[in-house]
Amino acid sequence: MTTTAAETSRERPASLWPAAHAADARRPRSLQTKIGASDTVCARRAGYLLHGRTPTDAGEKRKAILGTFLHVGMLEAAREEYGWIIERRVEDDTIRGHIDAVQVDKDTASRLPKRLRPSLPAEETTVEDIKTKSPFQWDTVLRHGASDAEVRQVLLYADLLRTEGFADIDGQRQLARLGPLPVGRIRFRFINRDNGDDHVQEMPFSAERARGARWWVEQVRAAQAPEDLPRTFPGPGLSAICDNCPFKTACWGAAIAGQRPQSILVHDDAERERTLAEYVEVSEQIKPLKDRLKELRAQLDGSKPGAYGDNVLSWSGGKPTKADDVDAMVALYRQAGLSVPMAPDAAAMKAQLKTADIPVPQRLDHDRRTAVSINVTVRKKP
Ligand code: SF4
């Protein structure tokens, strides 16, 4: 029997990413059009989802998919080893979400059927969220912990559990029978996607902060259109979240050649004047800090790498750069019996012209452009 091309590509796929993307698109979160707690990262984006707008951009999803795979493995291990309640739905009339893990307290555990009872109850019922991070984000995680958006998301999960309990749906009816649970704390478990390092951050559950998160959701729900909602992030090229946002084009418009997407925010000369004035003000504010940074950098020159107080010093760079080895190339050509191209020696010709005080002829290269720099000077009063 002959194997068709389609069968061969299924038997020996060059990449598993198409399958991973297809599986990800079928996940409940990817199909969700109601506002979900995990959609509360950006107000404008939450608005697009809530209004059922069709995504305009595919975005790069491989990192997110890897994160999902890691989640599944870690959560399954926590369920098998400790009996944690994992991946469960919580919802009310306005918002819903999937909690990564709940570690119930002793009292709540005693109300569960034996087979669902955890081997390790918590001192107080804890809602846990696992976040996978790249090595580039790791230092920020260790220094600052969860972002405002991440805290908002988990506060919403915890508040839904505290006020409604687990959703009464197939597969978790017994959990739903527990009713609202007394959530005592929330926990973030950050995992470094590169080396597996983990970092745990815990905080008491605060009903007041949860009210703030609910208020944020109410603002999104109250908007007549997504465009009425603020953009939480500064846009493509300045924020990785915007770079990978499925509504990037809806939010910022189609790219204009040679212009940054943020330029759509300035409509007329009055706005240009305000933006320029703020640019000057911010430049003046950061100048002393930049100068001080240069001084401190100079003082640290030659210091040995290592831990000093709360910070770890290391150095990178300082290595010889690579350049084309023309002699080796000529030798290789000769070995292979190829003729060595005899291009004019531009550097020597330029040097000769300069010695003779003759200007070096130049032409415009339209394929390469100089970087566009902004220059602002004080306007002369008439
Ligand atoms: S592009 Fe950025 S600002 Fe716009 S909706 Fe997406 S995340 Fe929000």
mmCIF file of N, CA and C in Angstrom, residues 78-85 102-122 174-175 178:
data_model
loop_
_atom_site.group_PDB
_atom_site.id
_atom_site.type_symbol
_atom_site.label_atom_id
_atom_site.label_comp_id
_atom_site.label_asym_id
_atom_site.label_seq_id
_atom_site.Cartn_x
_atom_site.Cartn_y
_atom_site.Cartn_z
ATOM 1 N N ALA A 78 1.244 17.231 42.485
ATOM 2 C CA ALA A 78 0.748 17.716 43.778
ATOM 3 C C ALA A 78 -0.533 16.979 44.172
ATOM 4 N N ARG A 79 -1.371 16.671 43.174
ATOM 5 C CA ARG A 79 -2.616 15.939 43.471
ATOM 6 C C ARG A 79 -2.311 14.512 43.927
ATOM 7 N N GLU A 80 -1.389 13.864 43.173
ATOM 8 C CA GLU A 80 -1.087 12.463 43.504
ATOM 9 C C GLU A 80 -0.394 12.352 44.858
ATOM 10 N N GLU A 81 0.595 13.251 45.122
ATOM 11 C CA GLU A 81 1.412 13.124 46.327
ATOM 12 C C GLU A 81 0.744 13.690 47.574
ATOM 13 N N TYR A 82 0.066 14.855 47.421
ATOM 14 C CA TYR A 82 -0.474 15.529 48.617
ATOM 15 C C TYR A 82 -1.991 15.563 48.673
ATOM 16 N N GLY A 83 -2.631 15.129 47.587
ATOM 17 C CA GLY A 83 -4.093 15.159 47.567
ATOM 18 C C GLY A 83 -4.645 16.570 47.393
ATOM 19 N N TRP A 84 -3.861 17.499 46.834
ATOM 20 C CA TRP A 84 -4.369 18.851 46.599
ATOM 21 C C TRP A 84 -5.511 18.796 45.581
ATOM 22 N N ILE A 85 -6.419 19.746 45.722
ATOM 23 C CA ILE A 85 -7.522 19.852 44.756
ATOM 24 C C ILE A 85 -7.013 20.722 43.617
ATOM 25 N N VAL A 102 -5.972 24.119 45.262
ATOM 26 C CA VAL A 102 -6.478 24.571 46.565
ATOM 27 C C VAL A 102 -5.979 23.566 47.596
ATOM 28 N N GLN A 103 -5.336 24.107 48.634
ATOM 29 C CA GLN A 103 -4.892 23.254 49.739
ATOM 30 C C GLN A 103 -5.824 23.587 50.903
ATOM 31 N N VAL A 104 -6.764 22.670 51.186
ATOM 32 C CA VAL A 104 -7.792 22.994 52.186
ATOM 33 C C VAL A 104 -7.273 22.806 53.609
ATOM 34 N N ASP A 105 -7.924 23.502 54.557
ATOM 35 C CA ASP A 105 -7.517 23.359 55.964
ATOM 36 C C ASP A 105 -8.096 22.049 56.540
ATOM 37 N N LYS A 106 -7.711 21.763 57.786
ATOM 38 C CA LYS A 106 -8.088 20.492 58.417
ATOM 39 C C LYS A 106 -9.605 20.315 58.497
ATOM 40 N N ASP A 107 -10.311 21.404 58.916
ATOM 41 C CA ASP A 107 -11.770 21.304 59.085
ATOM 42 C C ASP A 107 -12.442 20.977 57.770
ATOM 43 N N THR A 108 -12.031 21.708 56.721
ATOM 44 C CA THR A 108 -12.641 21.479 55.408
ATOM 45 C C THR A 108 -12.301 20.072 54.933
ATOM 46 N N ALA A 109 -11.053 19.648 55.158
ATOM 47 C CA ALA A 109 -10.633 18.306 54.712
ATOM 48 C C ALA A 109 -11.513 17.241 55.365
ATOM 49 N N SER A 110 -11.888 17.453 56.644
ATOM 50 C CA SER A 110 -12.677 16.432 57.347
ATOM 51 C C SER A 110 -14.096 16.333 56.767
ATOM 52 N N ARG A 111 -14.525 17.360 56.022
ATOM 53 C CA ARG A 111 -15.869 17.320 55.418
ATOM 54 C C ARG A 111 -15.856 16.664 54.036
ATOM 55 N N LEU A 112 -14.690 16.319 53.584
ATOM 56 C CA LEU A 112 -14.587 15.707 52.244
ATOM 57 C C LEU A 112 -14.672 14.185 52.340
ATOM 58 N N PRO A 113 -15.207 13.511 51.305
ATOM 59 C CA PRO A 113 -15.153 12.043 51.309
ATOM 60 C C PRO A 113 -13.689 11.593 51.394
ATOM 61 N N LYS A 114 -13.458 10.441 51.988
ATOM 62 C CA LYS A 114 -12.098 9.985 52.265
ATOM 63 C C LYS A 114 -11.176 10.044 51.047
ATOM 64 N N ARG A 115 -11.708 9.625 49.889
ATOM 65 C CA ARG A 115 -10.843 9.541 48.706
ATOM 66 C C ARG A 115 -10.399 10.932 48.215
ATOM 67 N N LEU A 116 -11.108 11.990 48.651
ATOM 68 C CA LEU A 116 -10.741 13.339 48.209
ATOM 69 C C LEU A 116 -9.954 14.094 49.287
ATOM 70 N N ARG A 117 -9.778 13.444 50.444
ATOM 71 C CA ARG A 117 -9.107 14.126 51.552
ATOM 72 C C ARG A 117 -7.602 14.270 51.293
ATOM 73 N N PRO A 118 -7.036 15.459 51.509
ATOM 74 C CA PRO A 118 -5.588 15.625 51.271
ATOM 75 C C PRO A 118 -4.763 14.958 52.360
ATOM 76 N N SER A 119 -3.573 14.471 51.973
ATOM 77 C CA SER A 119 -2.681 13.898 52.992
ATOM 78 C C SER A 119 -2.012 15.030 53.763
ATOM 79 N N LEU A 120 -1.972 16.219 53.174
ATOM 80 C CA LEU A 120 -1.304 17.356 53.819
ATOM 81 C C LEU A 120 -2.250 18.555 53.867
ATOM 82 N N PRO A 121 -3.157 18.634 54.862
ATOM 83 C CA PRO A 121 -4.024 19.813 54.924
ATOM 84 C C PRO A 121 -3.189 21.049 55.272
ATOM 85 N N ALA A 122 -3.698 22.224 54.871
ATOM 86 C CA ALA A 122 -2.963 23.464 55.170
ATOM 87 C C ALA A 122 -3.418 24.009 56.522
ATOM 88 N N GLN A 174 -19.135 17.034 44.478
ATOM 89 C CA GLN A 174 -18.862 16.850 45.907
ATOM 90 C C GLN A 174 -18.121 18.050 46.482
ATOM 91 N N LEU A 175 -17.237 18.628 45.655
ATOM 92 C CA LEU A 175 -16.513 19.823 46.123
ATOM 93 C C LEU A 175 -17.494 20.988 46.265
ATOM 94 N N LEU A 178 -19.384 21.534 49.493
ATOM 95 C CA LEU A 178 -18.694 22.146 50.651
ATOM 96 C C LEU A 178 -19.186 23.573 50.881
#
